[in-house]
XYZ file of C-alpha atoms in Angstrom:
522
model
C -42.322 -25.715 37.987
C -41.876 -22.151 39.265
C -38.377 -21.005 40.136
C -37.571 -19.736 43.615
C -35.014 -16.962 43.811
C -33.315 -14.936 46.543
C -32.099 -11.502 45.528
C -31.439 -7.942 46.642
C -32.945 -5.012 44.785
C -33.409 -1.298 45.304
C -36.526 -0.095 47.130
C -37.797 1.394 43.853
C -37.447 -1.948 42.036
C -39.111 -3.881 44.857
C -42.094 -1.522 44.757
C -42.596 -1.570 40.977
C -43.740 -4.788 39.280
C -42.488 -3.744 35.833
C -39.022 -2.850 37.140
C -38.902 -6.080 39.140
C -39.767 -8.212 36.095
C -37.108 -6.427 34.058
C -34.540 -7.128 36.785
C -35.606 -10.772 36.991
C -35.428 -11.290 33.246
C -31.719 -10.482 33.413
C -31.217 -12.696 36.465
C -32.836 -15.815 35.020
C -32.043 -14.968 31.381
C -35.545 -15.022 29.930
C -37.516 -12.370 28.073
C -39.612 -10.041 30.231
C -42.758 -11.026 28.360
C -42.156 -14.688 29.281
C -42.504 -13.916 33.008
C -46.141 -14.444 33.868
C -46.374 -14.054 37.668
C -44.012 -13.029 40.433
C -45.037 -14.016 43.956
C -43.204 -12.476 46.906
C -42.623 -15.124 49.591
C -40.472 -13.115 52.003
C -39.416 -9.461 52.224
C -37.026 -7.558 54.490
C -34.924 -4.387 54.482
C -31.123 -4.396 54.558
C -30.027 -0.944 55.773
C -26.491 -1.890 56.785
C -24.925 -0.103 53.835
C -25.451 3.417 52.519
C -27.266 1.989 49.488
C -30.319 0.420 51.111
C -31.537 -2.836 49.604
C -34.675 -4.930 49.850
C -34.163 -8.670 50.368
C -36.723 -10.703 48.448
C -37.553 -14.370 48.226
C -39.622 -14.868 45.077
C -41.492 -17.561 43.226
C -41.398 -16.933 39.470
C -43.967 -18.426 37.080
C -43.177 -18.374 33.354
C -45.746 -18.375 30.569
C -47.466 -21.740 30.391
C -46.700 -22.723 33.961
C -49.870 -23.290 35.996
C -50.509 -20.530 38.492
C -53.329 -20.352 40.986
C -53.466 -17.646 43.599
C -53.439 -19.201 47.056
C -56.162 -17.740 49.237
C -55.999 -18.356 52.966
C -59.179 -19.978 54.226
C -60.631 -20.300 57.719
C -60.719 -23.792 59.224
C -63.984 -25.695 58.879
C -65.311 -24.775 62.314
C -68.090 -27.075 63.589
C -71.183 -25.964 65.492
C -70.506 -26.486 69.207
C -73.778 -25.222 70.667
C -74.360 -28.482 72.556
C -70.717 -29.398 73.182
C -68.897 -29.515 76.512
C -68.215 -26.023 77.827
C -64.870 -24.459 78.680
C -64.634 -21.039 80.345
C -62.122 -18.632 78.794
C -61.452 -15.604 80.993
C -60.218 -12.716 78.856
C -60.815 -11.791 75.209
C -57.269 -10.749 74.316
C -55.258 -12.684 71.706
C -54.694 -15.629 74.071
C -58.384 -15.882 74.916
C -59.706 -15.383 71.378
C -57.322 -17.874 69.803
C -58.017 -20.335 72.617
C -61.747 -19.984 71.934
C -61.332 -20.533 68.179
C -59.127 -23.563 68.805
C -61.645 -25.018 71.257
C -64.341 -24.733 68.576
C -62.087 -26.374 66.005
C -61.608 -29.252 68.479
C -65.308 -29.596 69.144
C -65.635 -27.776 72.483
C -67.818 -24.801 73.390
C -66.002 -21.709 74.690
C -67.682 -19.283 77.065
C -65.525 -16.168 76.745
C -65.812 -13.792 79.685
C -64.479 -10.273 79.147
C -64.538 -7.554 81.786
C -64.412 -4.771 79.203
C -66.571 -3.718 76.280
C -66.550 -4.819 72.657
C -64.116 -3.119 70.285
C -66.550 -0.408 69.248
C -67.770 0.296 72.764
C -64.208 0.744 73.993
C -63.698 3.845 71.848
C -65.801 6.127 74.020
C -63.810 5.135 77.106
C -60.498 5.690 75.313
C -61.673 9.187 74.384
C -62.529 9.805 78.034
C -58.966 8.928 79.067
C -57.396 11.175 76.433
C -59.803 14.104 76.653
C -61.271 14.066 80.151
C -58.563 12.153 82.075
C -61.172 9.624 83.250
C -59.986 6.028 83.658
C -62.604 3.256 83.540
C -61.112 0.285 85.407
C -62.850 -2.232 83.137
C -62.623 -0.464 79.767
C -59.347 1.157 78.717
C -56.317 0.546 76.513
C -55.593 -2.734 78.344
C -59.066 -4.154 79.028
C -61.781 -4.886 76.494
C -62.275 -7.016 73.401
C -58.952 -7.820 71.775
C -56.977 -6.893 74.893
C -54.067 -4.471 74.961
C -53.054 -5.171 71.351
C -56.282 -3.956 69.733
C -55.705 -0.268 70.371
C -51.989 -0.375 70.999
C -50.373 -1.340 67.749
C -50.780 -4.875 66.439
C -47.148 -5.881 66.012
C -46.905 -9.517 64.986
C -43.156 -10.024 65.111
C -41.986 -12.655 67.569
C -38.780 -14.489 68.396
C -40.856 -17.263 70.007
C -40.916 -19.531 66.963
C -40.003 -22.564 69.051
C -43.250 -22.158 70.995
C -45.524 -23.095 68.144
C -46.813 -22.516 64.641
C -46.376 -18.791 63.943
C -47.479 -19.186 60.330
C -50.792 -20.719 61.397
C -51.550 -17.705 63.612
C -50.624 -15.254 60.852
C -52.788 -17.136 58.360
C -55.752 -16.990 60.742
C -55.315 -13.212 60.960
C -55.291 -13.028 57.155
C -58.373 -15.251 56.913
C -60.134 -12.838 59.268
C -59.202 -9.827 57.136
C -55.591 -8.824 57.739
C -53.377 -7.955 54.758
C -51.529 -10.934 53.282
C -48.373 -8.797 53.607
C -48.074 -10.081 57.183
C -47.198 -13.502 55.715
C -44.331 -11.947 53.786
C -42.795 -9.128 55.818
C -39.958 -9.843 58.237
C -41.611 -7.616 60.860
C -45.353 -7.941 60.215
C -47.743 -5.345 61.563
C -51.518 -4.940 61.245
C -52.087 -1.487 62.717
C -54.417 -0.140 65.368
C -56.845 1.196 62.756
C -57.393 -2.252 61.182
C -57.369 -4.565 64.192
C -60.818 -3.718 65.591
C -62.695 -5.115 62.571
C -60.549 -8.264 62.573
C -61.194 -8.818 66.278
C -64.926 -8.226 65.782
C -64.998 -10.811 62.988
C -63.299 -13.345 65.252
C -65.921 -12.778 67.936
C -68.750 -13.118 65.418
C -67.315 -16.435 64.226
C -67.169 -17.715 67.813
C -70.841 -16.821 68.335
C -71.871 -18.151 64.893
C -70.397 -21.536 65.828
C -72.283 -21.738 69.113
C -69.769 -20.241 71.511
C -70.645 -17.445 73.914
C -68.962 -14.081 74.475
C -69.982 -12.098 77.547
C -68.830 -8.468 77.711
C -68.749 -6.186 80.755
C -68.523 -9.335 82.870
C -65.763 -9.321 85.444
C -64.698 -12.474 87.273
C -64.735 -11.894 91.037
C -64.229 -15.473 92.228
C -62.988 -18.818 90.969
C -64.881 -21.727 92.491
C -62.571 -24.469 93.705
C -63.420 -27.723 95.506
C -60.843 -30.346 96.496
C -58.251 -28.451 94.440
C -60.360 -28.685 91.268
C -62.132 -25.810 89.522
C -65.914 -25.846 89.385
C -66.585 -22.507 87.728
C -66.504 -18.752 88.262
C -68.591 -16.006 89.867
C -69.105 -12.641 88.158
C -69.482 -9.155 89.603
C -73.249 -9.516 89.319
C -73.228 -12.600 91.517
C -73.892 -14.962 88.611
C -72.260 -18.402 88.694
C -71.008 -20.098 85.527
C -69.963 -23.724 85.966
C -67.268 -25.585 84.016
C -64.651 -28.253 84.673
C -61.980 -26.379 82.717
C -60.993 -22.697 82.876
C -58.439 -20.939 80.679
C -57.213 -17.884 82.578
C -56.087 -15.394 79.919
C -56.607 -12.093 81.732
C -53.536 -10.119 80.568
C -50.602 -8.552 82.375
C -52.616 -5.765 84.031
C -55.398 -7.755 85.745
C -54.214 -6.956 89.239
C -57.532 -7.934 90.799
C -57.107 -11.486 89.456
C -53.612 -11.723 90.947
C -55.025 -10.479 94.255
C -57.886 -12.991 94.047
C -55.524 -15.904 93.484
C -53.278 -14.735 96.324
C -56.257 -14.331 98.647
C -57.510 -17.826 97.832
C -54.000 -19.215 98.394
C -53.816 -20.422 94.799
C -50.083 -20.525 94.188
C -48.551 -17.609 92.263
C -45.059 -16.128 92.356
C -43.363 -12.785 91.763
C -41.726 -12.489 88.341
C -39.054 -10.045 87.136
C -40.120 -7.677 84.385
C -38.725 -4.531 82.730
C -39.555 -0.911 83.418
C -38.466 2.495 82.179
C -39.672 5.337 79.953
C -41.130 5.888 76.496
C -38.886 7.999 74.275
C -40.285 9.997 71.347
C -38.213 11.365 68.441
C -39.204 13.026 65.161
C -39.616 10.175 62.674
C -37.445 12.068 60.177
C -34.580 11.974 62.697
C -34.878 8.205 63.163
C -35.047 7.803 59.371
C -31.858 9.815 58.917
C -30.051 7.722 61.537
C -31.228 4.322 60.304
C -31.170 4.965 56.564
C -28.179 7.352 56.525
C -30.053 9.823 54.348
C -31.750 13.189 54.591
C -34.979 11.889 53.036
C -36.029 8.245 52.984
C -38.101 8.546 49.802
C -41.504 7.108 49.000
C -40.486 3.461 48.728
C -39.031 2.922 52.190
C -41.230 2.619 55.278
C -40.654 4.768 58.359
C -37.551 3.354 59.993
C -37.733 1.340 63.194
C -34.831 0.767 65.544
C -33.778 -1.887 68.009
C -31.024 -1.352 70.519
C -29.684 -3.254 73.535
C -26.953 -2.295 75.994
C -25.562 -3.727 79.188
C -25.455 -0.925 81.743
C -24.471 -1.500 85.353
C -24.803 -5.237 84.878
C -28.366 -4.994 83.548
C -29.940 -5.073 80.156
C -31.384 -1.770 78.902
C -33.209 -2.048 75.616
C -35.844 -0.686 73.258
C -39.265 -2.265 73.631
C -42.376 -2.131 71.418
C -40.821 0.400 69.039
C -43.492 2.268 67.026
C -42.335 3.971 63.800
C -44.720 6.687 62.667
C -46.716 6.189 65.840
C -47.995 7.870 68.969
C -47.807 7.436 72.738
C -51.017 6.381 74.484
C -52.290 6.600 78.100
C -52.617 3.045 79.397
C -53.560 3.357 83.068
C -56.069 0.789 84.312
C -57.045 2.540 87.561
C -57.513 6.134 88.719
C -54.501 7.532 90.545
C -51.847 6.158 88.207
C -50.306 6.975 84.827
C -48.863 4.497 82.345
C -47.531 4.939 78.800
C -47.483 2.664 75.780
C -47.134 3.208 72.042
C -48.961 2.272 68.847
C -48.835 2.849 65.101
C -51.578 2.907 62.460
C -51.190 0.498 59.546
C -49.505 3.136 57.343
C -47.227 4.285 60.185
C -47.723 7.801 58.879
C -47.521 9.883 62.063
C -44.742 12.460 62.397
C -43.116 10.867 65.450
C -41.447 7.604 66.408
C -41.564 6.244 69.923
C -40.208 3.301 71.845
C -40.202 1.984 75.334
C -36.683 2.172 76.762
C -36.662 -0.239 79.655
C -34.362 -1.878 82.181
C -34.419 -5.478 83.351
C -35.510 -5.724 86.957
C -34.537 -8.406 89.455
C -36.539 -9.976 92.263
C -34.176 -8.322 94.752
C -35.409 -4.907 93.542
C -38.805 -5.675 95.075
C -37.436 -6.159 98.590
C -39.019 -2.929 99.950
C -42.370 -4.553 99.097
C -41.604 -8.050 100.377
C -44.536 -7.928 102.815
C -46.791 -8.362 99.764
C -45.245 -11.758 99.007
C -45.908 -12.868 95.436
C -47.400 -9.441 94.686
C -44.179 -7.564 95.562
C -43.327 -6.815 91.914
C -46.850 -5.643 91.247
C -46.723 -3.263 94.201
C -43.305 -1.965 93.065
C -44.812 -1.310 89.623
C -47.878 0.350 91.117
C -45.800 2.632 93.382
C -43.945 4.135 90.398
C -47.151 4.655 88.403
C -48.796 6.379 91.365
C -45.749 8.564 92.045
C -45.674 9.645 88.393
C -49.388 10.512 88.568
C -48.800 12.681 91.626
C -45.735 14.437 90.178
C -47.462 15.237 86.869
C -50.441 16.910 88.491
C -52.829 14.073 89.395
C -54.447 13.835 85.957
C -53.549 11.638 82.989
C -50.692 13.973 82.129
C -47.325 12.229 82.461
C -43.911 13.367 83.680
C -41.716 14.349 80.736
C -38.182 15.606 80.162
C -35.912 16.357 77.230
C -33.436 13.508 76.800
C -30.144 15.420 77.200
C -31.609 17.366 80.107
C -32.362 14.027 81.767
C -28.837 12.712 81.299
C -27.508 15.941 82.827
C -29.959 15.964 85.755
C -31.531 19.224 84.570
C -35.224 20.094 84.612
C -36.382 20.966 81.102
C -37.466 24.608 80.886
C -40.154 23.648 78.380
C -41.651 20.501 76.877
C -42.893 20.776 73.284
C -46.215 19.206 72.411
C -45.797 15.470 71.956
C -48.082 12.772 70.548
C -49.284 11.947 74.074
C -52.736 13.564 73.916
C -53.508 14.065 77.653
C -50.367 16.210 77.896
C -47.111 16.324 79.821
C -45.611 18.026 82.866
C -41.929 18.950 83.027
C -40.458 16.777 85.790
C -36.932 15.685 86.638
C -37.214 11.925 86.089
C -35.041 11.173 89.078
C -38.134 11.923 91.179
C -40.124 9.197 89.433
C -37.750 6.252 89.669
C -35.587 4.679 92.369
C -32.019 5.993 92.269
C -30.529 2.851 90.722
C -32.964 2.940 87.790
C -32.390 6.654 87.203
C -28.636 6.141 87.082
C -28.873 3.230 84.638
C -31.210 5.181 82.368
C -28.859 8.183 82.330
C -25.820 6.075 81.501
C -27.789 3.986 79.015
C -29.053 6.922 76.969
C -25.475 8.162 76.719
C -24.426 4.741 75.403
C -27.352 4.679 72.987
C -26.138 8.006 71.614
C -22.736 6.481 70.852
C -24.284 3.629 68.858
C -26.930 5.707 67.078
C -25.401 9.077 66.270
C -28.060 11.706 66.744
C -30.294 9.607 69.015
C -29.218 11.447 72.164
C -30.791 14.841 71.574
C -33.026 17.344 73.304
C -35.419 16.945 70.378
C -36.280 13.621 72.008
C -38.793 13.695 74.859
C -38.973 10.922 77.434
C -42.319 10.132 79.064
C -42.738 8.111 82.259
C -43.404 5.428 83.092
C -43.321 2.550 80.599
C -44.197 -0.051 83.205
C -46.487 -2.683 81.685
C -43.929 -4.522 79.570
C -44.923 -7.917 80.964
C -46.648 -9.446 83.940
C -45.105 -8.870 87.394
C -46.602 -12.229 88.432
C -46.261 -15.778 87.145
C -49.071 -18.278 87.642
C -47.128 -21.576 87.642
C -48.300 -24.443 85.477
C -47.085 -27.907 84.555
C -44.736 -27.657 81.576
C -46.323 -30.661 79.855
C -50.034 -30.368 80.650
C -50.261 -26.541 80.979
C -52.454 -27.112 84.032
C -51.868 -25.116 87.207
C -49.429 -26.899 89.500
C -51.950 -26.936 92.356
C -55.477 -26.512 90.963
C -56.750 -29.081 88.460
C -58.754 -27.728 85.564
C -57.162 -24.264 85.758
C -55.007 -23.326 82.770
C -52.946 -20.130 83.265
C -52.422 -18.650 79.814
C -50.747 -15.852 77.877
C -49.058 -12.675 79.054
C -50.940 -12.362 82.333
C -49.767 -15.766 83.490
C -46.177 -15.033 82.477
C -46.025 -17.312 79.422
C -46.138 -14.917 76.474
C -44.808 -11.560 75.370
C -46.915 -10.206 72.537
C -49.828 -10.963 70.245
C -48.309 -13.945 68.432
C -46.867 -15.746 71.455
C -50.101 -15.118 73.397
C -52.197 -16.514 70.543
C -49.982 -19.598 70.323
C -50.237 -20.087 74.071
C -54.016 -19.833 73.919
C -54.161 -22.469 71.213
C -51.898 -24.795 73.177
C -54.005 -24.507 76.335
C -57.087 -25.378 74.280
C -55.308 -28.363 72.760
C -54.267 -29.645 76.184
C -57.835 -29.371 77.479
C -59.187 -31.219 74.438
C -56.696 -34.028 75.009
C -57.700 -34.408 78.646
C -61.423 -34.333 77.912
C -61.064 -36.827 75.082
C -59.248 -39.242 77.397
C -61.711 -38.757 80.274
C -64.738 -39.175 78.027
């Protein structure tokens, strides 16, 4: 039987198989040549002390012990060409994983995506960055794979109580992701690798008899006697189905407006909003690793920080080591920032959303919009930032210390945000209470992370799409909408997920609930 062992080693030892076997031979008191295979089960970094260590959980096979490399396989998906159909609106992680789960359970998904496939999206992303042109249906938020495809691919989640995280990670590996995501404490695929994985998922759906319709926007949901009957597209086409999974993402404002207009119950939901801060990656490394040079065996350092300021949480969000800031507007006349990292995280800068928890009371100036009050609050800040930065996809920017001291920056160095920046005093972008909390919060951050508060850091505004400003209520047991039978609000857009993993889990659960109902009814 293989031995399992927990140990701490240097980064150099963790990265070198020969050094690791030598270290293990001393630990378990066997000759190096008697160690046949070492399998890493879990890996994390401990940077709490000056001497940084790598935590490893290992399985050690000695000579003569049977070893067979475990390869993750896809489920045995059946052909569902003639099976009962379920409409899945949205091809983000919730929608794609819902579709794959439906197939596994013997149902036929019809996936409807307003945007283009992963390859087709690239031209529209170039148009945002280079020409400042925003396509409302194809951008960093909309299109195959959703917001995660071209904005990072972080797979870390605290939502382990929601479902089987390992299953989702294994599906990613089976579709082509590195097996490292099964091992690392903070797994990450990378924006450069996700498109092929997403494309392979789509091809599997089609191979099994499902349908995927791109550049198809839902303009109406057909409801009779409080039960769904199907959807209508922008071309006037009708697609009928008794069950609809609504997985449209946190930026599908037209869907929120449609539901509100049809008096399908939705409600305003608090979310978080702030800025995206960019530092030199070497500076973050020096702070987190307490060294001048991190060396070749340590990855670019991330950070996570939370403070209570003025009775509200202010925290880092979607931190991207070795990454860049991207333009994520979904309509002309607004600017929005987000961040992403390639798989190697090898860019010169680190960025993170720095956001503040909002409360429903903050949306009072927009109360005439009812359940859409938070959305209108969000929209007003994005539109104000667009106007202040010059009415292009440039964003307002300010040096961090200048911001805390209410001083317009005399110059803004070039940042990773390709469309460019305009020097703006951030107090013009945000309501007074948010500006004050951000100023105090950055000062507090600087006390916890010495060197973080610096004019080398540039803040970009706004970081406003952290989560949905609307919740689409559903029954906690059946996942069905509380009012409309056959409608299954799902993922981030419905207010039930906060990232790729939790969205994927939510998509699978909605599919499972539908299969249960259909099995009983049939």
